[in-house]
Every structure is written in C-alpha cells, then in structure tokens.
Amino acid sequence: HKLFIGDQVLRINAESEEHIQLLKELEDDEGWELDFWTHPASTDLPVDIHVPFASLHAVKNFLQAHKIPFHVMINNLQELLDEEQEGVELNAMQERN
Amino acid sequence: ARSFNFGAYHTLDTIYSWMDTLVAAHPNLVSKVQIGTSYENRPMYALKFSTGGNKRPAIWIDAGIHAREWVSTASAVWMADKMATDYGVDPSVTSLLGQMDVYLSIVTNPDGYVYTHTSDRMWRKTRSVNTGSVCRGVDPNRNWDAGFGGPGASKNPCSDSYHGPHAHSEIEVKNVVDLVQSHGNFKAFISVHAYSQLLMYPYGYSCTSVPHQAELDSVGRSAVQALSSLYGTSYKVGSICKIIYQASGGSIDWSYDIGIKYSFAFELRDTGRYGFLLPANQIIPTASETWLGLKHIMEYVRDHPY
C-alpha cells in the first residue's frame, strides 16, 4: 500500500489573479509531484494541494515568497489514512461477527 | 441486511454483496442490472428502481466515477436504501417511482475503487494501460464525447486529468454510454462527486451558457435550498465552467448534448478539513442532505416532462 507519511494537504486562498497564475505554474511543475485536489481557477474557491513530504519545504517557501495565504488542512495524511483503514477493518470484522 | 453499517466505508465486494440483499428485500422494486464489465473484468452494476413497464422515462444517477471520492459511493449506498425503504411510505418517492425508473450506479469505477482499497488511497482514474507510457489510467470524467480533448483535460497519461486516447475509450464510460443510448428515454442524468459543495450543470467544456441555463439554475438553487435545510451546509450553484473551471469531456456535458436536459453534477461536502478523507461518521449526514437535493431534482423532472 502506498504510504503518505508526513505528506500534508495545504488549503490555499488565492487573493488575486496573480496568485491564481502562480498556482497554475505550480500545477504545471511536475518535479514536486503535487496532487491538486482542487485546482486554481478563481479567488472564490480554495485550492487544496496534497504535497509530498519531500516537497513541503519548497512549496511552503514558494507560497510565502509570493505572499499567497495558506494553512495546513491535513497535517499528516498517513495518520488520517491509518484511522480510516482501521475503521474499515473494524467494521468488516464486526459485520463478520 | 440489517447488520450493514451505512456509516462506514466498505470494500467493493461488500457493496456488491449488499446490493443483492437490497434486491432480495425489495424484489418488486429493485433489480440489479449488469451494464458491462470494467477494464479489469469486474462486473459493473446499476440498481434499477422500477414499478413496471418497459423503458419508461428514467433518471440516471452515478457515483464513484472518481475512485478516491469514497463519500460519493458511500452516500449512494445509503440513498439506494433510502429510496427502496421510502417507496410506499413517502408519497413523493412513491409517486416518482410510479411514473419513472431510476438507475443508480453506486461504483462507476470499480477497478479504481478496489485500487484505492488495496494500493493507493489517492487514486482517481481508471486502471487501463496507456500504450507507450508507464502511467496507467484515464480520468473517466474527461473521457466523454463532449468537447473531448479540449481545455481542462490533459493529454499526458501521467496526469490525473488525462483524457484518454479517444472519447469513450474507457470501457467504464462506454458501458454507461451504451446503456443510456440503447434505453433512449432518460430524462435526467446526475453524477455524484466529492468534494467542494457544489451543484453544477453544463457546460464544462465551454463557458457559454446552455439554452436551458435559467431553468437549470433555478432547479439547482431550489435543490440546494432543500439540501441545506437539514444542516445548513452551504453549496454553490452554477455551470461547471463558471463555478470551478473549464473542463472538457465531462459526463453531464455529454448527457446534455444528447438531449438529456436535466443534467447535474454534485460535489458533496467537505467543510474544508478532510477533502477526500471525510470521516465515516459524516457519511450519513452527507447522504441525508444530498438525498434532499437529489429528491428535489427528481421531483422536478417528474413534474416537468419533455
């Protein structure tokens, strides 16, 4: 099973068209292996990006350098996935019983 | 059937097995229709809710076309049960199913769904092999014959929004297309996604308004009002292009363009904390509110034949 230890999901609230354009550049950059859960389109909707642990520092620096506001929506993706998996397994066991 | 926990996420096998219990519990209302098989040869089913007749006006609902959107599938399970148990009890559902059939595809991307359970929880696409690429899968919501290959879809097989080699290249998409076209009497086509809290109508491939924009907008707003009445969840309503971004090859653009006027797509809830990982304890609240919105659309379709 693919692991996501230390990966974070950042919620970004773009405030201008310039921010949107910068986020689109980020989206085109395949080097950081970002997974855009929601895409940059307008300032009305937040942009959520799943950032692998290895790219976290660089991505946060990029956002801060361009004064793009963001917060951490999911602090450690794997923790949430572990909880979810535990729930699936526990429920399956209860149903078997 | 009584032991099934609707407030939990389940594997494909469990969902398929539960479908059989639902059919067994409501044999005169619900049947399981195999609409084809997936790329990896898994059966694809739609639950057909019908009180008789052949090819009556029908409503199509699909969930889980994007594999990682688990709450979409989990909500569809709850709504299937709700529709079956409310028939004969809720006059609105009884009247709806007295006049129309409802087809509900709970797991529209079974290979992807299994893959999210076994290998990569974040998987979105189908699992088809892309010739000449190490990357697998096509975004099944960029693969429909509606502005195929246009803006908002990627030609890169490694992208999560890869449109595929040609329209309807994905067997999962083709199976739905074939069912809808061979039936010929669908009056509504509703796709259920997660998350973002949106109710959308065509177009996604173009930012021009559809001819029925005013009506679809009005129906959408009333549906969202019904949805929000339960927990106050806020939704935005609008065309895909105008409230998210331009995206070509989407399912509801295809359905609208073949003449199914009432084409909508839901993006179910997340309140900005979990994204695709909505905790299981929010499945039933999500499904319950969605059901109200969905029911409003279905009632409108029933009352406005065309």
CSV table of C-alpha atoms in Angstrom, one decimal, chain B residues 8-186:
chain,number,residue,atom,x,y,z
B,8,ALA,CA,-18.9,3.0,7.3
B,9,TYR,CA,-16.7,2.7,4.2
B,10,HIS,CA,-16.8,-0.7,2.6
B,11,THR,CA,-14.9,-2.7,0.0
B,12,LEU,CA,-16.3,-3.4,-3.4
B,13,ASP,CA,-17.2,-7.0,-2.5
B,14,THR,CA,-19.2,-5.9,0.5
B,15,ILE,CA,-21.0,-3.3,-1.5
B,16,TYR,CA,-21.8,-5.8,-4.3
B,17,SER,CA,-23.0,-8.3,-1.7
B,18,TRP,CA,-25.1,-5.7,0.0
B,19,MET,CA,-26.8,-4.9,-3.4
B,20,ASP,CA,-28.0,-8.5,-3.5
B,21,THR,CA,-29.6,-8.1,-0.1
B,22,LEU,CA,-31.3,-4.9,-1.2
B,23,VAL,CA,-32.7,-6.6,-4.2
B,24,ALA,CA,-33.8,-9.6,-2.1
B,25,ALA,CA,-35.5,-7.3,0.3
B,26,HIS,CA,-37.4,-5.3,-2.4
B,27,PRO,CA,-37.8,-7.8,-5.2
B,28,ASN,CA,-40.7,-6.0,-6.8
B,29,LEU,CA,-39.0,-2.6,-6.9
B,30,VAL,CA,-35.2,-3.1,-7.2
B,31,SER,CA,-33.2,-5.2,-9.6
B,32,LYS,CA,-29.5,-5.4,-10.3
B,33,VAL,CA,-28.6,-4.7,-13.9
B,34,GLN,CA,-25.2,-5.6,-15.2
B,35,ILE,CA,-24.2,-2.8,-17.6
B,36,GLY,CA,-20.9,-4.4,-18.6
B,37,THR,CA,-17.5,-5.2,-17.1
B,38,SER,CA,-14.6,-3.0,-16.2
B,39,TYR,CA,-11.1,-2.9,-17.7
B,40,GLU,CA,-10.0,-5.5,-15.2
B,41,ASN,CA,-13.1,-7.5,-15.8
B,42,ARG,CA,-15.1,-6.7,-12.7
B,43,PRO,CA,-18.9,-6.5,-13.3
B,44,MET,CA,-20.4,-3.1,-13.4
B,45,TYR,CA,-23.9,-2.8,-11.9
B,46,ALA,CA,-26.7,-0.3,-11.8
B,47,LEU,CA,-29.6,-0.7,-9.4
B,48,LYS,CA,-32.8,-0.3,-11.3
B,49,PHE,CA,-35.7,1.0,-9.3
B,50,SER,CA,-38.9,0.3,-11.2
B,51,THR,CA,-42.5,-0.4,-10.6
B,52,GLY,CA,-43.1,-1.9,-14.0
B,53,GLY,CA,-43.3,-1.0,-17.7
B,54,ASN,CA,-40.6,-1.1,-20.3
B,55,LYS,CA,-38.2,1.8,-20.9
B,56,ARG,CA,-40.3,4.3,-19.0
B,57,PRO,CA,-38.9,7.8,-18.6
B,58,ALA,CA,-35.9,7.3,-16.5
B,59,ILE,CA,-33.3,9.1,-14.3
B,60,TRP,CA,-29.6,8.1,-14.3
B,61,ILE,CA,-27.5,8.6,-11.2
B,62,ASP,CA,-23.9,7.6,-11.0
B,63,ALA,CA,-21.5,7.8,-8.1
B,64,GLY,CA,-17.8,7.0,-7.6
B,65,ILE,CA,-16.6,7.6,-11.1
B,66,HIS,CA,-13.5,9.1,-9.4
B,67,ALA,CA,-12.2,6.3,-7.3
B,68,ARG,CA,-10.9,8.2,-4.3
B,69,GLU,CA,-14.2,10.1,-3.7
B,70,TRP,CA,-15.4,7.5,-1.2
B,71,VAL,CA,-18.1,9.5,0.3
B,72,SER,CA,-19.8,9.7,-3.1
B,73,THR,CA,-20.1,5.9,-3.2
B,74,ALA,CA,-21.0,5.6,0.5
B,75,SER,CA,-23.7,8.2,0.0
B,76,ALA,CA,-25.1,6.3,-3.0
B,77,VAL,CA,-25.4,3.1,-0.9
B,78,TRP,CA,-27.4,5.0,1.8
B,79,MET,CA,-29.6,6.7,-0.9
B,80,ALA,CA,-30.3,3.4,-2.6
B,81,ASP,CA,-31.5,2.0,0.7
B,82,LYS,CA,-33.5,5.2,1.4
B,83,MET,CA,-35.2,5.1,-2.0
B,84,ALA,CA,-36.2,1.5,-1.5
B,85,THR,CA,-37.5,1.8,2.0
B,86,ASP,CA,-39.3,5.1,1.3
B,87,TYR,CA,-41.2,3.6,-1.6
B,88,GLY,CA,-44.8,3.1,-0.4
B,89,VAL,CA,-44.1,5.3,2.7
B,90,ASP,CA,-43.0,8.7,1.3
B,91,PRO,CA,-45.7,9.9,-1.2
B,92,SER,CA,-43.1,11.7,-3.2
B,93,VAL,CA,-40.9,8.7,-3.7
B,94,THR,CA,-43.9,6.5,-4.4
B,95,SER,CA,-45.2,8.9,-7.0
B,96,LEU,CA,-41.8,9.3,-8.6
B,97,LEU,CA,-41.3,5.6,-8.9
B,98,GLY,CA,-44.9,5.2,-10.0
B,99,GLN,CA,-44.1,7.2,-13.1
B,100,MET,CA,-40.3,6.9,-13.7
B,101,ASP,CA,-37.5,4.4,-13.4
B,102,VAL,CA,-34.3,5.3,-11.6
B,103,TYR,CA,-31.0,3.7,-12.4
B,104,LEU,CA,-28.3,4.1,-9.8
B,105,SER,CA,-24.7,3.2,-10.4
B,106,ILE,CA,-23.0,3.1,-7.0
B,107,VAL,CA,-19.5,2.2,-8.0
B,108,THR,CA,-19.0,3.5,-11.5
B,109,ASN,CA,-15.2,3.0,-11.5
B,110,PRO,CA,-14.9,-0.4,-9.7
B,111,ASP,CA,-11.2,-1.0,-10.7
B,112,GLY,CA,-10.2,2.3,-9.3
B,113,TYR,CA,-12.3,1.8,-6.2
B,114,VAL,CA,-10.6,-1.5,-5.5
B,115,TYR,CA,-7.2,0.1,-6.2
B,116,THR,CA,-7.9,2.7,-3.6
B,117,HIS,CA,-8.6,0.0,-1.0
B,118,THR,CA,-5.6,-2.1,-1.9
B,119,SER,CA,-2.7,0.0,-3.2
B,120,ASP,CA,-3.2,3.8,-3.4
B,121,ARG,CA,-6.0,5.5,-1.5
B,122,MET,CA,-5.4,8.7,-3.5
B,123,TRP,CA,-6.1,7.0,-6.9
B,124,ARG,CA,-8.6,8.9,-9.1
B,125,LYS,CA,-8.6,7.4,-12.6
B,126,THR,CA,-9.4,4.1,-14.2
B,127,ARG,CA,-6.8,1.4,-14.3
B,128,SER,CA,-6.4,0.9,-18.1
B,129,VAL,CA,-2.9,0.6,-19.5
B,130,ASN,CA,-1.7,3.5,-21.7
B,131,THR,CA,0.3,2.2,-24.6
B,132,GLY,CA,3.8,3.8,-24.6
B,133,SER,CA,3.5,5.1,-21.1
B,134,VAL,CA,4.5,3.8,-17.7
B,135,CYS,CA,1.5,5.6,-16.2
B,136,ARG,CA,-1.9,3.9,-16.0
B,137,GLY,CA,-5.4,5.2,-16.1
B,138,VAL,CA,-7.6,7.8,-17.7
B,139,ASP,CA,-9.7,10.4,-15.9
B,140,PRO,CA,-13.2,8.9,-16.7
B,141,ASN,CA,-14.7,12.4,-16.3
B,142,ARG,CA,-12.6,13.8,-19.2
B,143,ASN,CA,-13.3,10.8,-21.5
B,144,TRP,CA,-16.9,11.6,-22.7
B,145,ASP,CA,-17.6,12.8,-26.1
B,146,ALA,CA,-18.3,16.4,-25.2
B,147,GLY,CA,-15.6,18.8,-26.2
B,148,PHE,CA,-13.2,15.8,-25.9
B,149,GLY,CA,-9.6,16.8,-25.6
B,150,GLY,CA,-10.3,20.4,-25.2
B,151,PRO,CA,-9.3,22.8,-22.4
B,152,GLY,CA,-9.2,21.4,-18.8
B,153,ALA,CA,-8.1,17.9,-19.8
B,154,SER,CA,-4.6,16.7,-20.1
B,155,LYS,CA,-3.0,14.8,-23.0
B,156,ASN,CA,-0.4,13.4,-20.6
B,157,PRO,CA,-1.1,9.8,-19.5
B,158,CYS,CA,0.6,10.5,-16.2
B,159,SER,CA,-1.8,13.4,-15.4
B,160,ASP,CA,-4.8,12.8,-13.1
B,161,SER,CA,-6.9,14.6,-15.7
B,162,TYR,CA,-5.7,12.6,-18.7
B,163,HIS,CA,-8.5,12.4,-21.3
B,164,GLY,CA,-7.5,9.1,-22.8
B,165,PRO,CA,-6.7,8.2,-26.4
B,166,HIS,CA,-10.2,8.9,-27.7
B,167,ALA,CA,-13.7,9.6,-26.5
B,168,HIS,CA,-15.3,6.7,-24.7
B,169,SER,CA,-12.0,4.8,-24.8
B,170,GLU,CA,-12.7,3.7,-21.2
B,171,ILE,CA,-14.9,0.7,-21.0
B,172,GLU,CA,-16.5,2.1,-17.8
B,173,VAL,CA,-17.6,5.2,-19.7
B,174,LYS,CA,-18.7,3.2,-22.7
B,175,ASN,CA,-20.8,0.9,-20.6
B,176,VAL,CA,-22.8,3.9,-19.3
B,177,VAL,CA,-23.0,5.5,-22.8
B,178,ASP,CA,-24.3,2.3,-24.3
B,179,LEU,CA,-27.0,1.8,-21.6
B,180,VAL,CA,-28.2,5.4,-21.8
B,181,GLN,CA,-28.3,5.4,-25.6
B,182,SER,CA,-29.9,2.0,-26.0
B,183,HIS,CA,-32.5,2.9,-23.4
B,184,GLY,CA,-33.3,6.1,-25.2
B,185,ASN,CA,-35.7,7.6,-22.6
B,186,PHE,CA,-33.5,9.1,-19.9
